[in-house]
PDB file of C-alpha atoms and ligand atoms in Angstrom:
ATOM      1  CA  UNK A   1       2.921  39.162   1.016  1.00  0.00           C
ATOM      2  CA  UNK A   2       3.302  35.587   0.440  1.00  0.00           C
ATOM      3  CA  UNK A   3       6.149  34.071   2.375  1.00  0.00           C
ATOM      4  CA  UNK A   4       9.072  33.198   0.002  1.00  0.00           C
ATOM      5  CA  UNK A   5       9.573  29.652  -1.155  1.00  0.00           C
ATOM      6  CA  UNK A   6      12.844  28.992  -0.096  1.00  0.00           C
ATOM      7  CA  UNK A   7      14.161  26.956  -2.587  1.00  0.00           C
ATOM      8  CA  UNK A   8      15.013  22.720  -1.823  1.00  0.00           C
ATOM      9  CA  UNK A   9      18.214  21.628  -0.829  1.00  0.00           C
ATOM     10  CA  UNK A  10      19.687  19.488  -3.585  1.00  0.00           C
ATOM     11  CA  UNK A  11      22.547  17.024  -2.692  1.00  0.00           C
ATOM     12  CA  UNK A  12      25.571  18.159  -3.745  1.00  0.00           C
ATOM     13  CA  UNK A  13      26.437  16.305  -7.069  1.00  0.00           C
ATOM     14  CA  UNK A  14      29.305  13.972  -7.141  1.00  0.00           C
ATOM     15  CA  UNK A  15      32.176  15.510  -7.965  1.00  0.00           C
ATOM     16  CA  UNK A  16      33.393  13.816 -11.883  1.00  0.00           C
ATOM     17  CA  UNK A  17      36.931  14.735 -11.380  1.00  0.00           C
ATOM     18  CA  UNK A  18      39.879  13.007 -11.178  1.00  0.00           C
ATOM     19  CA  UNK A  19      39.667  13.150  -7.016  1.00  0.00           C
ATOM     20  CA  UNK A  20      35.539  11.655  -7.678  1.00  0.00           C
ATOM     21  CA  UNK A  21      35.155   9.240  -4.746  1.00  0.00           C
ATOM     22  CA  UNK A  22      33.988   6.498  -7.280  1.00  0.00           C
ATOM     23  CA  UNK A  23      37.258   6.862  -9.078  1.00  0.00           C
ATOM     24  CA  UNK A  24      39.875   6.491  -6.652  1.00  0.00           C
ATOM     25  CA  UNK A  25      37.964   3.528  -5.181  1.00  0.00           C
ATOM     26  CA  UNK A  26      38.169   2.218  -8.694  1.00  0.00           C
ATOM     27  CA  UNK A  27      41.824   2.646  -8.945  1.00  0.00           C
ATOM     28  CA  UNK A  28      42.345   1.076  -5.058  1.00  0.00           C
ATOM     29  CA  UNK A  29      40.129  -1.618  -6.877  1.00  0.00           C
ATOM     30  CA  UNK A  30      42.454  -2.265  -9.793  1.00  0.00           C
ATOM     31  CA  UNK A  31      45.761  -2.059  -7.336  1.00  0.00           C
ATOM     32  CA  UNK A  32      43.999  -4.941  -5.071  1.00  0.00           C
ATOM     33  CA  UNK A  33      43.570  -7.289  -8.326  1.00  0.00           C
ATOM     34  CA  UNK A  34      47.095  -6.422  -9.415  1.00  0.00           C
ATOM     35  CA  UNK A  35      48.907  -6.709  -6.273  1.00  0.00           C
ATOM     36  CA  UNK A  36      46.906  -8.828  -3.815  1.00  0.00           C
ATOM     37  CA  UNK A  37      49.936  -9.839  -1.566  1.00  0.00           C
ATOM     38  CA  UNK A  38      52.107  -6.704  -2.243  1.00  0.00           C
ATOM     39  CA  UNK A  39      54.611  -6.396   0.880  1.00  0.00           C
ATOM     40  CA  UNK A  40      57.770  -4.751   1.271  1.00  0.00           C
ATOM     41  CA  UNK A  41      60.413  -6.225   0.054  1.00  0.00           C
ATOM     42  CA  UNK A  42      63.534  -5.135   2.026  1.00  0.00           C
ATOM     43  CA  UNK A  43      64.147  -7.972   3.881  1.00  0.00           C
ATOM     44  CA  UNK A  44      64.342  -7.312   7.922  1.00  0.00           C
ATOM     45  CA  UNK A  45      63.273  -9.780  11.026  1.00  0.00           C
ATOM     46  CA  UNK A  46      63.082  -6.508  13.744  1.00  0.00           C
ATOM     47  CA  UNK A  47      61.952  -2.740  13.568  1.00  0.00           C
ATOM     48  CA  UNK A  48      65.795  -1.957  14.083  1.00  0.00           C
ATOM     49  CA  UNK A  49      66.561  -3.614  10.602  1.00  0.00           C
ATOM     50  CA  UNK A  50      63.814  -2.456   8.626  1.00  0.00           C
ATOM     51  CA  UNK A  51      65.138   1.052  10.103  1.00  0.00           C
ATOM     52  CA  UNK A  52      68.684   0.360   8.641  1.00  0.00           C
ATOM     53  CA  UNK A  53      67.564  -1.174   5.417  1.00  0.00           C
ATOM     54  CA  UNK A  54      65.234   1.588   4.424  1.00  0.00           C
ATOM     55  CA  UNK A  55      67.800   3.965   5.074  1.00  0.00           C
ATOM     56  CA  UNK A  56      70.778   2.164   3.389  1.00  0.00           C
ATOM     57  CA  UNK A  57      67.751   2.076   0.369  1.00  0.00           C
ATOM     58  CA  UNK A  58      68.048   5.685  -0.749  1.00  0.00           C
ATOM     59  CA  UNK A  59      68.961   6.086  -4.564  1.00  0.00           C
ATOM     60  CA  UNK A  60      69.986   1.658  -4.387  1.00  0.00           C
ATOM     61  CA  UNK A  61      67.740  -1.049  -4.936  1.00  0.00           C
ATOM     62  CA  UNK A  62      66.121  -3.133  -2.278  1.00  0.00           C
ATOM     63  CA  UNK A  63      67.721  -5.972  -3.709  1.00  0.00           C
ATOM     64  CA  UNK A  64      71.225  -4.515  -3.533  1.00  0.00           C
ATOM     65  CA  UNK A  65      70.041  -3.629  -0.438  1.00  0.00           C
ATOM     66  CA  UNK A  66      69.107  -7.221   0.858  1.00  0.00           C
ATOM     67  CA  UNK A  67      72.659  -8.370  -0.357  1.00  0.00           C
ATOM     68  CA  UNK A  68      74.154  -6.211   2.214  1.00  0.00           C
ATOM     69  CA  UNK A  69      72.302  -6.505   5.231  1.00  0.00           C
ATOM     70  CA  UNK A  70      72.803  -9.577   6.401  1.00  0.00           C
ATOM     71  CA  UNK A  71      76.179  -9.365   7.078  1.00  0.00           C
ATOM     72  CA  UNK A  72      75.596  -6.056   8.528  1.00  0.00           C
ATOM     73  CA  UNK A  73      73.433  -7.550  10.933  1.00  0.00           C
ATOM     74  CA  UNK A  74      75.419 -10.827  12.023  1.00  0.00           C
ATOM     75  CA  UNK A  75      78.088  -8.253  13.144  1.00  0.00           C
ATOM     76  CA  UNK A  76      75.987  -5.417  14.397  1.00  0.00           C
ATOM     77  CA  UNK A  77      72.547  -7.084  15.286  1.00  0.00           C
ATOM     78  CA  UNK A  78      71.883  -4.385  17.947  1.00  0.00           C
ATOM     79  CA  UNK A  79      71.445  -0.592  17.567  1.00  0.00           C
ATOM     80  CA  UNK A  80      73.870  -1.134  21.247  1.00  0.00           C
ATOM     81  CA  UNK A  81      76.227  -3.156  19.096  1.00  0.00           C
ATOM     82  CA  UNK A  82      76.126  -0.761  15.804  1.00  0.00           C
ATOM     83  CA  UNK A  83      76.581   2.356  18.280  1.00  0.00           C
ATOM     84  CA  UNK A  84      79.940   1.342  19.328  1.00  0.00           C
ATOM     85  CA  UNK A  85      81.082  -0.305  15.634  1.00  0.00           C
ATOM     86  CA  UNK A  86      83.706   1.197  13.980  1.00  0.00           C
ATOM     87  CA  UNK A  87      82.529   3.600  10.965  1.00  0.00           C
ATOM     88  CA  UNK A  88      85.084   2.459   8.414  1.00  0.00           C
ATOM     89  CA  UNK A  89      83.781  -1.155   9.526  1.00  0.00           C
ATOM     90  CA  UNK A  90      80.115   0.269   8.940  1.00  0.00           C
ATOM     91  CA  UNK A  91      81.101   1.784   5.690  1.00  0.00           C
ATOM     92  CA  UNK A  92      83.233  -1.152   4.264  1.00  0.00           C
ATOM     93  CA  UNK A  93      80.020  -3.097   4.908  1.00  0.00           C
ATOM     94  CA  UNK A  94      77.648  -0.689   2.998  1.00  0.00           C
ATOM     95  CA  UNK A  95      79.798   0.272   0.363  1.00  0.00           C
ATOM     96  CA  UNK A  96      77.940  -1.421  -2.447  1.00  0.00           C
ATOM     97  CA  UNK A  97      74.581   0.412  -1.559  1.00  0.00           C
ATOM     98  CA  UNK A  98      76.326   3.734  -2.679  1.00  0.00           C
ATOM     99  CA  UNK A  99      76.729   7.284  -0.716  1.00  0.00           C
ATOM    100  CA  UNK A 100      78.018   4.590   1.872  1.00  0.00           C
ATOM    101  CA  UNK A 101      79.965   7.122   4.012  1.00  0.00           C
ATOM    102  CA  UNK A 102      76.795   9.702   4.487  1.00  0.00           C
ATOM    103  CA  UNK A 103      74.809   6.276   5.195  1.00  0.00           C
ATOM    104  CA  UNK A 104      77.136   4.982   7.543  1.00  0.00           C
ATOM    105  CA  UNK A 105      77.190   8.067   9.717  1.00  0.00           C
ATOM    106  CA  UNK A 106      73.155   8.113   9.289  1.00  0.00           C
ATOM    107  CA  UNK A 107      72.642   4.507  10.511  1.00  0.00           C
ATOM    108  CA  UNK A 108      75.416   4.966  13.391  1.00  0.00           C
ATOM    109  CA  UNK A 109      73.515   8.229  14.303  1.00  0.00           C
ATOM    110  CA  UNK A 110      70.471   6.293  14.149  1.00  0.00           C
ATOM    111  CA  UNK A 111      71.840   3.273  16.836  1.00  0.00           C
ATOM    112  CA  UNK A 112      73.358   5.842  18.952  1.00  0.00           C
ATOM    113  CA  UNK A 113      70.101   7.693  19.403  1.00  0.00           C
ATOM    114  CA  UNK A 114      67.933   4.578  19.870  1.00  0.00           C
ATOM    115  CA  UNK A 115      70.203   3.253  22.530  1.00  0.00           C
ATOM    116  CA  UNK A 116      70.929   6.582  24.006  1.00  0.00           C
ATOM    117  CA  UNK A 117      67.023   7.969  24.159  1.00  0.00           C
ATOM    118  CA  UNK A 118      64.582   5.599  23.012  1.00  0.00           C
ATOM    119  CA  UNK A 119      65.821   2.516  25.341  1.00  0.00           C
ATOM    120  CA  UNK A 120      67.393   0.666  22.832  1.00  0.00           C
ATOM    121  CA  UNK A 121      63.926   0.480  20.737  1.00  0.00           C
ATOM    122  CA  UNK A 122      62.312   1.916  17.878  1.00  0.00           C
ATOM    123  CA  UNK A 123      59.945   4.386  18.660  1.00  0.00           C
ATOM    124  CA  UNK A 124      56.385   3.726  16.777  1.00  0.00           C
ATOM    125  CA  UNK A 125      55.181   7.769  16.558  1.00  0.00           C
ATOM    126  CA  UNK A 126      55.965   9.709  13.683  1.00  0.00           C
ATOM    127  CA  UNK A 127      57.063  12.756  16.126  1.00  0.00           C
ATOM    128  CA  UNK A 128      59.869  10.533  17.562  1.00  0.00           C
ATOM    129  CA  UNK A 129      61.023   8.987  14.395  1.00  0.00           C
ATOM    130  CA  UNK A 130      61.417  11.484  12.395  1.00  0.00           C
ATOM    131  CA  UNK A 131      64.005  12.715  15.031  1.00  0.00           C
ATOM    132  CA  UNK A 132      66.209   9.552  14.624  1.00  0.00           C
ATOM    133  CA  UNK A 133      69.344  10.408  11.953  1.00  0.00           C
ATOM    134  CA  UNK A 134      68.554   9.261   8.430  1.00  0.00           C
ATOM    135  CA  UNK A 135      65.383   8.948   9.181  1.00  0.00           C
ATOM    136  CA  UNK A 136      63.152  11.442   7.633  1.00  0.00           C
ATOM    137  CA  UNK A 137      59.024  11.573   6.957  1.00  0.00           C
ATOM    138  CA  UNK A 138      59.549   8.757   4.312  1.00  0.00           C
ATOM    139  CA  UNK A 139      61.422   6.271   6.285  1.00  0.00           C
ATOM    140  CA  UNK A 140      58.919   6.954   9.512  1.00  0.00           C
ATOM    141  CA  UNK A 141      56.237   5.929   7.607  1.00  0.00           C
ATOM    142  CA  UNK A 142      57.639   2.583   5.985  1.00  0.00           C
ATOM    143  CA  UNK A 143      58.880   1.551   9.902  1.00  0.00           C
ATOM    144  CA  UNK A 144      55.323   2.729  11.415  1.00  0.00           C
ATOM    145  CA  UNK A 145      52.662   0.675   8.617  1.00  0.00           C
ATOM    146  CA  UNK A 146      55.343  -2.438   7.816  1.00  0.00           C
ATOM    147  CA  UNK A 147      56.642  -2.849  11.480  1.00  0.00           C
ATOM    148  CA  UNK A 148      54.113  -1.532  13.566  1.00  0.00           C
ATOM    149  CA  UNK A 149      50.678  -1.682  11.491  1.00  0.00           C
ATOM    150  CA  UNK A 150      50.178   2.437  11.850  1.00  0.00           C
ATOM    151  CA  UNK A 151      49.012   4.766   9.294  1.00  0.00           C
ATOM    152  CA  UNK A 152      50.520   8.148  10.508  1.00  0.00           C
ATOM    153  CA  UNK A 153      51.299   9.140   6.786  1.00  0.00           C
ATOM    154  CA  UNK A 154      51.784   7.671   3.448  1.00  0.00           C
ATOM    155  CA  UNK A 155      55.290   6.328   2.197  1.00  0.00           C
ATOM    156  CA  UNK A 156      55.894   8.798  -0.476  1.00  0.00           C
ATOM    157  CA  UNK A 157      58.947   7.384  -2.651  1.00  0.00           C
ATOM    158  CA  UNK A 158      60.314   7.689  -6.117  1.00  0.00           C
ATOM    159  CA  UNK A 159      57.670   5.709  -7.236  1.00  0.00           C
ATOM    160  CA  UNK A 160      54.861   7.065  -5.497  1.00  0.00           C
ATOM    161  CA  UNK A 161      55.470  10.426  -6.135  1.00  0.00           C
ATOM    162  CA  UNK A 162      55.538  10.176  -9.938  1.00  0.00           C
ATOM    163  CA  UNK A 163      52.503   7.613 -10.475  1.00  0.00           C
ATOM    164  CA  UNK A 164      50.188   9.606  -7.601  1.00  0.00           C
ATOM    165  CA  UNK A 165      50.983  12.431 -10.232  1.00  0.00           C
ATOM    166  CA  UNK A 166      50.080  10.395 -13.970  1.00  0.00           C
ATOM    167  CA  UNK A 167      47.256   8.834 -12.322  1.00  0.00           C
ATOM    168  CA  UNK A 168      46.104  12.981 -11.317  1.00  0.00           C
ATOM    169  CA  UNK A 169      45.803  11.511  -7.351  1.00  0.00           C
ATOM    170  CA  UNK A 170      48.175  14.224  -6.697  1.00  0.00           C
ATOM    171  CA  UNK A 171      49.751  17.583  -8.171  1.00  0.00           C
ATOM    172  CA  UNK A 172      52.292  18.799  -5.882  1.00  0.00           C
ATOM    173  CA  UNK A 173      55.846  19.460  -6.128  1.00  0.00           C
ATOM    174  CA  UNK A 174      57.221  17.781  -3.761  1.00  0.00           C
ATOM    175  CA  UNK A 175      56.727  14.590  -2.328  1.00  0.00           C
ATOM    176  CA  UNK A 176      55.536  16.256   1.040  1.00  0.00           C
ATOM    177  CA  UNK A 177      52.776  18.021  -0.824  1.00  0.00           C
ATOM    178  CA  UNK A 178      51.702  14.758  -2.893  1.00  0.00           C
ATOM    179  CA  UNK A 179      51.880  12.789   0.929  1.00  0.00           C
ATOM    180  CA  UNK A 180      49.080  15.531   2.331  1.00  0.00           C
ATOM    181  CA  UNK A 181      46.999  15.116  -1.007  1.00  0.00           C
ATOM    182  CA  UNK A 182      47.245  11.247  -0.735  1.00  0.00           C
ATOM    183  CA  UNK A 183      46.275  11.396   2.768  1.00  0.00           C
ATOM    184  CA  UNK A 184      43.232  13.807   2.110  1.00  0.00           C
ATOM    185  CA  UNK A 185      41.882  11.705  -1.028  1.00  0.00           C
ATOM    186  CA  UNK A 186      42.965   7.613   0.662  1.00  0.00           C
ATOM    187  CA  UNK A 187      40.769   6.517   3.368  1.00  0.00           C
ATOM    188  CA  UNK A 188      43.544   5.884   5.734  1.00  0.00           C
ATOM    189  CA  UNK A 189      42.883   2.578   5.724  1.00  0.00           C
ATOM    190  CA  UNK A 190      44.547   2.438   2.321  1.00  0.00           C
ATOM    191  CA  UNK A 191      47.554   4.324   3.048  1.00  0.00           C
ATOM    192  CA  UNK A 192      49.750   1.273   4.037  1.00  0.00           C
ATOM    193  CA  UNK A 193      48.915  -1.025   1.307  1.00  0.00           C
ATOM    194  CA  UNK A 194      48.257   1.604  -1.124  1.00  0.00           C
ATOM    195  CA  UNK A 195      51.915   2.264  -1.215  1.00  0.00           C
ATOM    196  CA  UNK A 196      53.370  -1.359  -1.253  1.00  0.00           C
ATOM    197  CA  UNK A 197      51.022  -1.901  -3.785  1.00  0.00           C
ATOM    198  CA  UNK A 198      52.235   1.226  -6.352  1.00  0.00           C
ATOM    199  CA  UNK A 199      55.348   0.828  -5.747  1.00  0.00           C
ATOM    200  CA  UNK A 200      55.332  -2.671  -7.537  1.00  0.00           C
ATOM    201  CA  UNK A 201      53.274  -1.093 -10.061  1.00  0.00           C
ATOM    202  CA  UNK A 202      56.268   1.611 -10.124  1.00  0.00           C
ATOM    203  CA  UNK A 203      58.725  -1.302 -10.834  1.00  0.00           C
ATOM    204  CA  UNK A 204      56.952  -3.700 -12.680  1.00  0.00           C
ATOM    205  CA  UNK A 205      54.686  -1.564 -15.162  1.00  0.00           C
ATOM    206  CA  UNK A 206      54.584   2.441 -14.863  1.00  0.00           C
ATOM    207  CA  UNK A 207      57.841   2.619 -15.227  1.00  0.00           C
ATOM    208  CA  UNK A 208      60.090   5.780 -15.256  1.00  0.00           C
ATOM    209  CA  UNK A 209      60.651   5.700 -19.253  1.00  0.00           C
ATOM    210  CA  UNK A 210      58.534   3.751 -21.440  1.00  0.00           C
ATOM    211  CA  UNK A 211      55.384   3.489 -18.961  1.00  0.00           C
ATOM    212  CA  UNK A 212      54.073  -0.552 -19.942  1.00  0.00           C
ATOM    213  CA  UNK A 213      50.678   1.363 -20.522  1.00  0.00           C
ATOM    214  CA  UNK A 214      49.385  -1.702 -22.960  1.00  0.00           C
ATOM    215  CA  UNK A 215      49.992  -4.044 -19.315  1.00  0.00           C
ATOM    216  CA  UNK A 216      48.222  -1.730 -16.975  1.00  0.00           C
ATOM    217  CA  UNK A 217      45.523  -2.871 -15.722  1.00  0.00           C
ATOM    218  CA  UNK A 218      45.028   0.721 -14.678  1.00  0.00           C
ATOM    219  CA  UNK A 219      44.830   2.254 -18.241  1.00  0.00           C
ATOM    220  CA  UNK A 220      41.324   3.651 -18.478  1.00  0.00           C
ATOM    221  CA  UNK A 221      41.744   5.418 -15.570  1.00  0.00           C
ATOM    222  CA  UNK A 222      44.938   7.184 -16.406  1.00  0.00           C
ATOM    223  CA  UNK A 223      44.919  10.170 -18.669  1.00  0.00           C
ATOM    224  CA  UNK A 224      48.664  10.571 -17.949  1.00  0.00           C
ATOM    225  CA  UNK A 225      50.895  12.547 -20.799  1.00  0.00           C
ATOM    226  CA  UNK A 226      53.118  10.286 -20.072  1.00  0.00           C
ATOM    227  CA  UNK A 227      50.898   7.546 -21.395  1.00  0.00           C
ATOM    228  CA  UNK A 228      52.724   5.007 -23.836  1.00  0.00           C
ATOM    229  CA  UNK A 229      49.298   3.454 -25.626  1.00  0.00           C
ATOM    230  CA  UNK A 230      45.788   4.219 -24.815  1.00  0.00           C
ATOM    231  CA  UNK A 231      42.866   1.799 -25.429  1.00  0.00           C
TER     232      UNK A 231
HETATM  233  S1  SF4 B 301      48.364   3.780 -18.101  1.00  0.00           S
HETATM  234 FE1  SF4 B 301      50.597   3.998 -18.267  1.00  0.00          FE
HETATM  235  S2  SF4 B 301      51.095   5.939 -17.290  1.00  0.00           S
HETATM  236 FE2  SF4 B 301      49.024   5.363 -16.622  1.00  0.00          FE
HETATM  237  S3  SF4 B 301      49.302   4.232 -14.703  1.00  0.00           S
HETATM  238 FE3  SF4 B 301      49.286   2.728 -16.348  1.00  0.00          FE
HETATM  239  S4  SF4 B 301      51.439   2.424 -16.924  1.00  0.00           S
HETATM  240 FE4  SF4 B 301      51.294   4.334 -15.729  1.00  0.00          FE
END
């Protein structure tokens, strides 16, 4: 009996979904041409500040943000120095930035456990930031890739979160389930600057309401519903 052919191994075909290597690299391509030099833009000069500004960021601007902080930090410029501030002098201080008493406590919880445990410093794992008050998986991430160049996860904001989802990068629920799908479809070298660089495109063009689809440079690559004008 003749031996049976056993049939050739193809190569798997690439995959034409939205996750198809060719077209997230096209998308990274289009954020690079949009936003070459996007940075963050709370403005800090030490790990300890970016800390307290990221924090003092939740549901207020970075700009209201950057009004606050430096005053903040002429009086308090040391997590030593904020752990023994008064809170009402902590919360007068924040006020503007909103839920100021909650983020008073937070960033005093914050100093108290950097100088009590970490040596006065900012620890640069994941593990150990994520134990500091305030400070949960998405403020880790923005002090590990702005301060300390490390890619442990992907900064998973407002912004993030919704245009992972229109541009189909991403389906979960919660922005801990659209993190692990970022992180399994980015080469990790992307994960820092892919953030920076959406969440201009979050503020400037795919906006909440009213996405600027006509300005996105983006456009043939999104089949979002939310989509505003396609070409
Ligand atoms: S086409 Fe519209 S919805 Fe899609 S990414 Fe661009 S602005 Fe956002």
């Amino acid at each position: 009996m003749p031996a049976k052919k056993s049939s050739p191994r193809r190569a798997a075909k690439p995959s034409r979904g939205p996750l198809a290597p060719e077209r997230v690299e096209a998308i990274l391509k289009a954020l690079d041409e949009a936003y070459p030099n996007a940075v963050c833009a709370l403005n800090h000069r030490t790990p300890w500040e970016l800390l307290v500004a990221t924090i003092l960021s939740a549901q207020c601007t970075d700009v209201r943000v950057n009004m606050v902080t430096p005053e903040l930090f002429r009086r308090f410029p040391t997590p030593a120095a904020m752990a023994k501030a008064r809170l009402s002098e902590i919360e007068g201080l924040i006020r503007t930035t909103g839920f100021f008493r909650n983020k008073a406590k937070s960033v005093q919880g914050a100093a108290k456990k950097i100088t009590e445990e970490f040596n006065g410093r900012v620890p640069q794992t994941l593990a150990e930031l994520i134990t500091i008050p305030g400070a949960a998986r998405k403020t880790a991430n923005v002090v590990l890739g702005v301060s300390f160049g490390k890619a442990e996860g992907v900064v998973v904001d407002t912004h993030v979160f919704r245009i992972a989802r229109r541009l189909d990068l991403a389906k979960g629920d919660t922005p801990q389930e659209v993190e692990r799908e970022l992180m399994a479809v980015l080469p990790q070298d992307r994960w820092i600057s892919f953030s920076h660089q959406v969440i201009h495109h979050g503020r400037q063009v795919c906006i909440a309401r009213n996405p600027k689809c006509r300005n996105c440079n983006l456009e043939t690559l999104c089949r979002s519903n939310d989509k505003t004008w396609s070409s």
